[in-house]
mmCIF file of C-alpha atoms in Angstrom:
data_model
loop_
_atom_site.group_PDB
_atom_site.id
_atom_site.type_symbol
_atom_site.label_atom_id
_atom_site.label_comp_id
_atom_site.label_asym_id
_atom_site.label_seq_id
_atom_site.Cartn_x
_atom_site.Cartn_y
_atom_site.Cartn_z
ATOM 1 C CA ASP I 42 69.835 36.061 56.996
ATOM 2 C CA SER I 43 69.027 38.657 59.636
ATOM 3 C CA GLY I 44 67.377 37.083 62.468
ATOM 4 C CA VAL I 45 64.008 38.649 62.487
ATOM 5 C CA THR I 46 61.669 37.068 60.880
ATOM 6 C CA GLN I 47 57.923 38.704 59.403
ATOM 7 C CA THR I 48 55.264 36.213 58.235
ATOM 8 C CA PRO I 49 53.020 36.374 55.550
ATOM 9 C CA LYS I 50 55.632 37.025 52.787
ATOM 10 C CA HIS I 51 53.066 38.714 50.720
ATOM 11 C CA LEU I 52 49.690 39.939 51.029
ATOM 12 C CA ILE I 53 47.048 40.640 48.488
ATOM 13 C CA THR I 54 43.791 42.384 49.420
ATOM 14 C CA ALA I 55 41.293 44.520 48.780
ATOM 15 C CA THR I 56 40.745 48.640 49.507
ATOM 16 C CA GLY I 57 38.715 48.738 52.776
ATOM 17 C CA GLN I 58 40.118 45.649 54.014
ATOM 18 C CA ARG I 59 42.488 45.090 57.141
ATOM 19 C CA VAL I 60 45.527 43.112 58.022
ATOM 20 C CA THR I 61 48.215 42.353 60.516
ATOM 21 C CA LEU I 62 51.735 41.649 59.744
ATOM 22 C CA ARG I 63 54.044 39.888 62.393
ATOM 23 C CA CYS I 64 57.286 40.823 62.748
ATOM 24 C CA SER I 65 60.101 38.069 65.370
ATOM 25 C CA PRO I 66 62.838 39.782 66.294
ATOM 26 C CA ARG I 67 66.539 38.260 66.488
ATOM 27 C CA SER I 68 67.104 36.047 70.661
ATOM 28 C CA GLY I 69 67.937 39.573 72.456
ATOM 29 C CA ASP I 70 66.679 42.025 70.758
ATOM 30 C CA LEU I 71 64.495 43.964 72.374
ATOM 31 C CA SER I 72 63.467 47.077 69.977
ATOM 32 C CA VAL I 73 61.770 46.615 67.325
ATOM 33 C CA TYR I 74 60.927 49.226 64.353
ATOM 34 C CA TRP I 75 58.879 49.256 61.675
ATOM 35 C CA TYR I 76 59.344 50.575 58.263
ATOM 36 C CA GLN I 77 57.437 51.258 55.055
ATOM 37 C CA GLN I 78 59.193 51.261 51.114
ATOM 38 C CA SER I 79 56.970 52.302 48.371
ATOM 39 C CA LEU I 80 58.134 51.768 44.896
ATOM 40 C CA ASP I 81 60.667 53.763 43.961
ATOM 41 C CA GLN I 82 61.081 54.594 47.084
ATOM 42 C CA GLY I 83 63.366 55.114 50.582
ATOM 43 C CA LEU I 84 62.306 53.511 53.790
ATOM 44 C CA GLN I 85 59.504 55.774 56.020
ATOM 45 C CA PHE I 86 60.131 54.881 59.596
ATOM 46 C CA LEU I 87 56.381 55.061 61.201
ATOM 47 C CA ILE I 88 56.679 53.330 65.005
ATOM 48 C CA GLN I 89 59.032 51.973 67.187
ATOM 49 C CA TYR I 90 58.634 49.182 69.955
ATOM 50 C CA TYR I 91 60.642 48.873 73.175
ATOM 51 C CA ASN I 92 60.149 46.186 75.438
ATOM 52 C CA GLY I 93 56.339 46.294 74.834
ATOM 53 C CA GLU I 94 56.176 49.918 75.004
ATOM 54 C CA GLU I 95 55.789 52.583 72.652
ATOM 55 C CA ARG I 96 59.214 54.494 71.783
ATOM 56 C CA ALA I 97 58.669 56.357 69.286
ATOM 57 C CA LYS I 98 56.675 57.727 66.289
ATOM 58 C CA GLY I 99 57.184 58.329 62.822
ATOM 59 C CA ASN I 100 55.174 58.929 59.073
ATOM 60 C CA ILE I 101 51.985 56.592 60.949
ATOM 61 C CA LEU I 102 49.209 56.819 59.968
ATOM 62 C CA GLU I 103 46.309 57.155 61.837
ATOM 63 C CA ARG I 104 44.558 53.784 59.976
ATOM 64 C CA PHE I 105 47.983 52.528 60.962
ATOM 65 C CA SER I 106 48.456 51.048 64.055
ATOM 66 C CA ALA I 107 51.253 48.393 66.213
ATOM 67 C CA GLN I 108 52.470 46.310 69.312
ATOM 68 C CA GLN I 109 54.577 44.704 70.652
ATOM 69 C CA PHE I 110 53.975 41.584 72.878
ATOM 70 C CA PRO I 111 55.401 40.149 75.922
ATOM 71 C CA ASP I 112 56.956 37.749 74.032
ATOM 72 C CA LEU I 113 58.745 40.956 71.574
ATOM 73 C CA HIS I 114 57.038 39.462 68.430
ATOM 74 C CA SER I 115 55.345 42.624 67.114
ATOM 75 C CA GLU I 116 52.336 43.149 65.209
ATOM 76 C CA LEU I 117 51.433 46.212 62.731
ATOM 77 C CA ASN I 118 47.874 46.269 61.745
ATOM 78 C CA LEU I 119 46.420 48.503 58.667
ATOM 79 C CA SER I 120 42.583 49.173 58.442
ATOM 80 C CA SER I 121 40.706 50.563 55.933
ATOM 81 C CA LEU I 122 43.559 49.922 53.094
ATOM 82 C CA GLU I 123 43.365 51.961 50.257
ATOM 83 C CA LEU I 124 45.861 51.543 47.210
ATOM 84 C CA GLY I 125 48.376 54.178 48.413
ATOM 85 C CA ASP I 126 48.771 51.395 51.428
ATOM 86 C CA SER I 127 50.562 49.236 48.548
ATOM 87 C CA ALA I 128 54.343 48.431 50.008
ATOM 88 C CA LEU I 129 56.593 46.497 51.494
ATOM 89 C CA TYR I 130 56.834 46.706 54.873
ATOM 90 C CA PHE I 131 59.989 45.452 56.936
ATOM 91 C CA CYS I 132 60.047 45.368 60.469
ATOM 92 C CA ALA I 133 64.066 45.956 61.918
ATOM 93 C CA SER I 134 65.375 44.731 65.357
ATOM 94 C CA SER I 135 68.043 45.781 68.060
ATOM 95 C CA VAL I 136 69.408 44.859 71.095
ATOM 96 C CA VAL I 137 68.299 48.002 72.855
ATOM 97 C CA ALA I 138 66.263 51.793 72.081
ATOM 98 C CA GLY I 139 68.507 53.692 70.848
ATOM 99 C CA GLY I 140 72.226 55.001 70.821
ATOM 100 C CA SER I 141 74.231 54.052 68.226
ATOM 101 C CA ASP I 142 72.589 50.494 67.895
ATOM 102 C CA THR I 143 72.577 48.514 64.843
ATOM 103 C CA GLN I 144 68.820 47.611 63.844
ATOM 104 C CA TYR I 145 69.008 44.815 61.346
ATOM 105 C CA PHE I 146 65.534 44.650 59.262
ATOM 106 C CA GLY I 147 63.563 41.489 58.458
ATOM 107 C CA PRO I 148 62.405 40.298 54.706
ATOM 108 C CA GLY I 149 59.687 41.816 55.081
ATOM 109 C CA THR I 150 56.443 41.471 53.611
ATOM 110 C CA ARG I 151 55.047 42.603 50.547
ATOM 111 C CA LEU I 152 51.393 44.157 50.887
ATOM 112 C CA THR I 153 49.347 44.768 47.085
ATOM 113 C CA VAL I 154 46.211 46.165 47.333
ATOM 114 C CA LEU I 155 43.634 46.446 44.999
ATOM 115 C CA GLY A 103 64.415 65.530 63.695
ATOM 116 C CA GLU A 104 67.131 64.480 61.296
ATOM 117 C CA ASN A 105 66.812 65.275 57.632
ATOM 118 C CA VAL A 106 69.467 63.390 55.452
ATOM 119 C CA GLU A 107 70.015 63.981 51.822
ATOM 120 C CA GLN A 108 71.543 61.705 49.701
ATOM 121 C CA HIS A 109 73.694 61.897 46.180
ATOM 122 C CA PRO A 110 73.553 60.861 43.847
ATOM 123 C CA SER A 111 70.538 59.370 43.085
ATOM 124 C CA THR A 112 71.706 56.712 40.706
ATOM 125 C CA LEU A 113 75.738 55.790 39.956
ATOM 126 C CA SER A 114 76.821 54.257 36.546
ATOM 127 C CA VAL A 115 80.159 52.600 37.064
ATOM 128 C CA GLN A 116 83.020 50.124 34.739
ATOM 129 C CA GLU A 117 83.350 47.500 36.689
ATOM 130 C CA GLY A 118 86.885 47.956 38.532
ATOM 131 C CA ASP A 119 86.448 51.416 39.443
ATOM 132 C CA SER A 120 85.517 52.818 42.251
ATOM 133 C CA ALA A 121 81.625 54.097 43.835
ATOM 134 C CA VAL A 122 81.081 57.059 45.952
ATOM 135 C CA ILE A 123 78.161 58.211 47.522
ATOM 136 C CA LYS A 124 77.883 61.185 49.607
ATOM 137 C CA CYS A 125 75.555 62.078 52.035
ATOM 138 C CA THR A 126 74.274 65.064 54.299
ATOM 139 C CA TYR A 127 73.004 65.410 57.631
ATOM 140 C CA SER A 128 71.200 67.950 59.141
ATOM 141 C CA ASP A 129 71.649 68.125 62.971
ATOM 142 C CA SER A 130 75.317 68.076 64.656
ATOM 143 C CA ALA A 131 74.004 66.001 67.460
ATOM 144 C CA SER A 132 74.021 63.155 64.916
ATOM 145 C CA ASN A 133 75.878 60.105 66.575
ATOM 146 C CA TYR A 134 75.794 56.946 64.260
ATOM 147 C CA PHE A 135 75.361 56.818 61.242
ATOM 148 C CA PRO A 136 74.890 53.425 59.000
ATOM 149 C CA TRP A 137 74.834 52.140 55.278
ATOM 150 C CA TYR A 138 72.631 49.862 53.820
ATOM 151 C CA LYS A 139 72.333 47.782 50.742
ATOM 152 C CA GLN A 140 69.195 46.448 49.378
ATOM 153 C CA GLU A 141 68.387 43.729 46.549
ATOM 154 C CA LEU A 142 65.611 44.282 44.165
ATOM 155 C CA GLY A 143 62.712 43.042 46.249
ATOM 156 C CA LYS A 144 65.337 42.371 49.201
ATOM 157 C CA ARG A 145 65.519 43.013 52.523
ATOM 158 C CA PRO A 146 67.953 46.559 53.021
ATOM 159 C CA GLN A 147 71.452 44.598 54.716
ATOM 160 C CA LEU A 148 73.499 46.833 56.743
ATOM 161 C CA ILE A 149 77.355 46.633 55.371
ATOM 162 C CA ILE A 150 79.375 49.295 57.270
ATOM 163 C CA ASP A 151 78.511 51.784 60.009
ATOM 164 C CA ILE A 152 80.457 54.708 62.176
ATOM 165 C CA ARG A 153 80.694 56.790 65.135
ATOM 166 C CA SER A 154 80.424 59.894 65.347
ATOM 167 C CA ASN A 155 83.598 59.992 67.547
ATOM 168 C CA VAL A 156 85.470 58.321 64.026
ATOM 169 C CA GLY A 157 86.693 59.631 61.453
ATOM 170 C CA GLU A 158 87.449 56.873 58.997
ATOM 171 C CA LYS A 159 85.827 53.243 58.551
ATOM 172 C CA LYS A 160 87.160 50.100 56.198
ATOM 173 C CA ASP A 161 86.077 47.225 55.782
ATOM 174 C CA GLN A 162 88.101 45.108 52.354
ATOM 175 C CA ARG A 163 86.663 46.994 49.648
ATOM 176 C CA ILE A 164 84.112 49.172 51.603
ATOM 177 C CA ALA A 165 85.337 52.169 53.487
ATOM 178 C CA VAL A 166 83.041 55.072 55.338
ATOM 179 C CA THR A 167 84.223 58.893 55.893
ATOM 180 C CA LEU A 168 82.694 61.327 58.642
ATOM 181 C CA ASN A 169 83.530 64.840 58.406
ATOM 182 C CA LYS A 170 80.675 66.148 61.462
ATOM 183 C CA THR A 171 82.240 69.799 60.896
ATOM 184 C CA ALA A 172 80.687 69.730 57.259
ATOM 185 C CA LYS A 173 78.093 67.676 58.649
ATOM 186 C CA HIS A 174 78.356 64.332 55.839
ATOM 187 C CA PHE A 175 79.733 61.142 55.638
ATOM 188 C CA SER A 176 80.413 59.417 52.401
ATOM 189 C CA LEU A 177 80.382 55.770 50.942
ATOM 190 C CA HIS A 178 83.406 54.905 48.897
ATOM 191 C CA ILE A 179 83.301 51.214 46.783
ATOM 192 C CA THR A 180 86.437 50.663 44.866
ATOM 193 C CA GLU A 181 87.214 47.834 42.868
ATOM 194 C CA THR A 182 83.927 47.708 41.897
ATOM 195 C CA GLN A 183 82.246 44.299 40.913
ATOM 196 C CA PRO A 184 78.612 43.179 39.761
ATOM 197 C CA GLU A 185 77.233 41.985 42.745
ATOM 198 C CA ASP A 186 77.775 45.404 44.111
ATOM 199 C CA SER A 187 74.800 46.822 41.489
ATOM 200 C CA ALA A 188 71.825 47.347 44.048
ATOM 201 C CA VAL A 189 70.438 50.258 45.931
ATOM 202 C CA TYR A 190 72.377 51.893 49.002
ATOM 203 C CA PHE A 191 70.783 54.007 51.575
ATOM 204 C CA CYS A 192 72.800 56.089 53.616
ATOM 205 C CA ALA A 193 70.991 56.738 57.628
ATOM 206 C CA ALA A 194 72.025 58.655 60.788
ATOM 207 C CA ARG A 195 70.032 58.983 64.331
ATOM 208 C CA PHE A 196 70.595 62.034 66.401
ATOM 209 C CA PHE A 197 71.881 60.960 69.950
ATOM 210 C CA ASN A 198 68.862 61.480 72.270
ATOM 211 C CA ASP A 199 65.962 59.577 69.238
ATOM 212 C CA TYR A 200 64.798 56.732 68.756
ATOM 213 C CA LYS A 201 64.902 56.187 64.626
ATOM 214 C CA LEU A 202 66.660 56.220 61.806
ATOM 215 C CA SER A 203 66.504 58.725 59.329
ATOM 216 C CA PHE A 204 67.619 57.272 55.743
ATOM 217 C CA GLY A 205 68.487 59.402 52.548
ATOM 218 C CA ALA A 206 66.398 58.313 49.449
ATOM 219 C CA GLY A 207 68.578 55.991 48.637
ATOM 220 C CA THR A 208 71.302 55.344 44.983
ATOM 221 C CA THR A 209 71.200 52.928 42.418
ATOM 222 C CA VAL A 210 74.174 51.416 41.758
ATOM 223 C CA THR A 211 75.021 49.867 38.165
ATOM 224 C CA VAL A 212 78.432 48.336 37.667
ATOM 225 C CA ARG A 213 78.675 46.954 34.233
ATOM 226 C CA ALA A 214 81.044 44.365 32.710
#
């Protein structure tokens, strides 16, 4: 167990809908990262927050947004869902924002869009 | 951003043999190189990492080597066991960047 928690574990929804994925970082970690992993694909970086502020953006669609709250948990919002959004969504956390800091992954949320 | 290439994409080895996975990166200023193991449907788990001021690091049957001149780093697994079967991802971080750039992954199968 990495100490990073994600809810829900599974999510099944329809095209056009909106969902929210939640992540709680390890105790003491200030930085949260979101990754998308499609079937048989690698890990694609979406976005990173550090202590409530956005720090880095990757290949995140405009239909997706995220935020980090004062208690450091983070939410990833996916809207106008398409079939191709079906994937595993992981969040990871680390103590600081960059440098050589180790990232620990949560168990992931499996999103299925029908 | 950083570009990471990983080879091979699949690797099948006999139990007890060694497995080697190689990654190359594009930016010479990268300074941190972790390796993650991911079993089917589970989270990526850090198995070993190396920083740019070190050439080699070992942890029991796992070792990572870094060649900064050639811009490549490799994972070595010795005395492979069936539980080593998984997908392995390498990653690199540019020194002034916040995100990890991952390789495409190597599916390792250890044959009993």
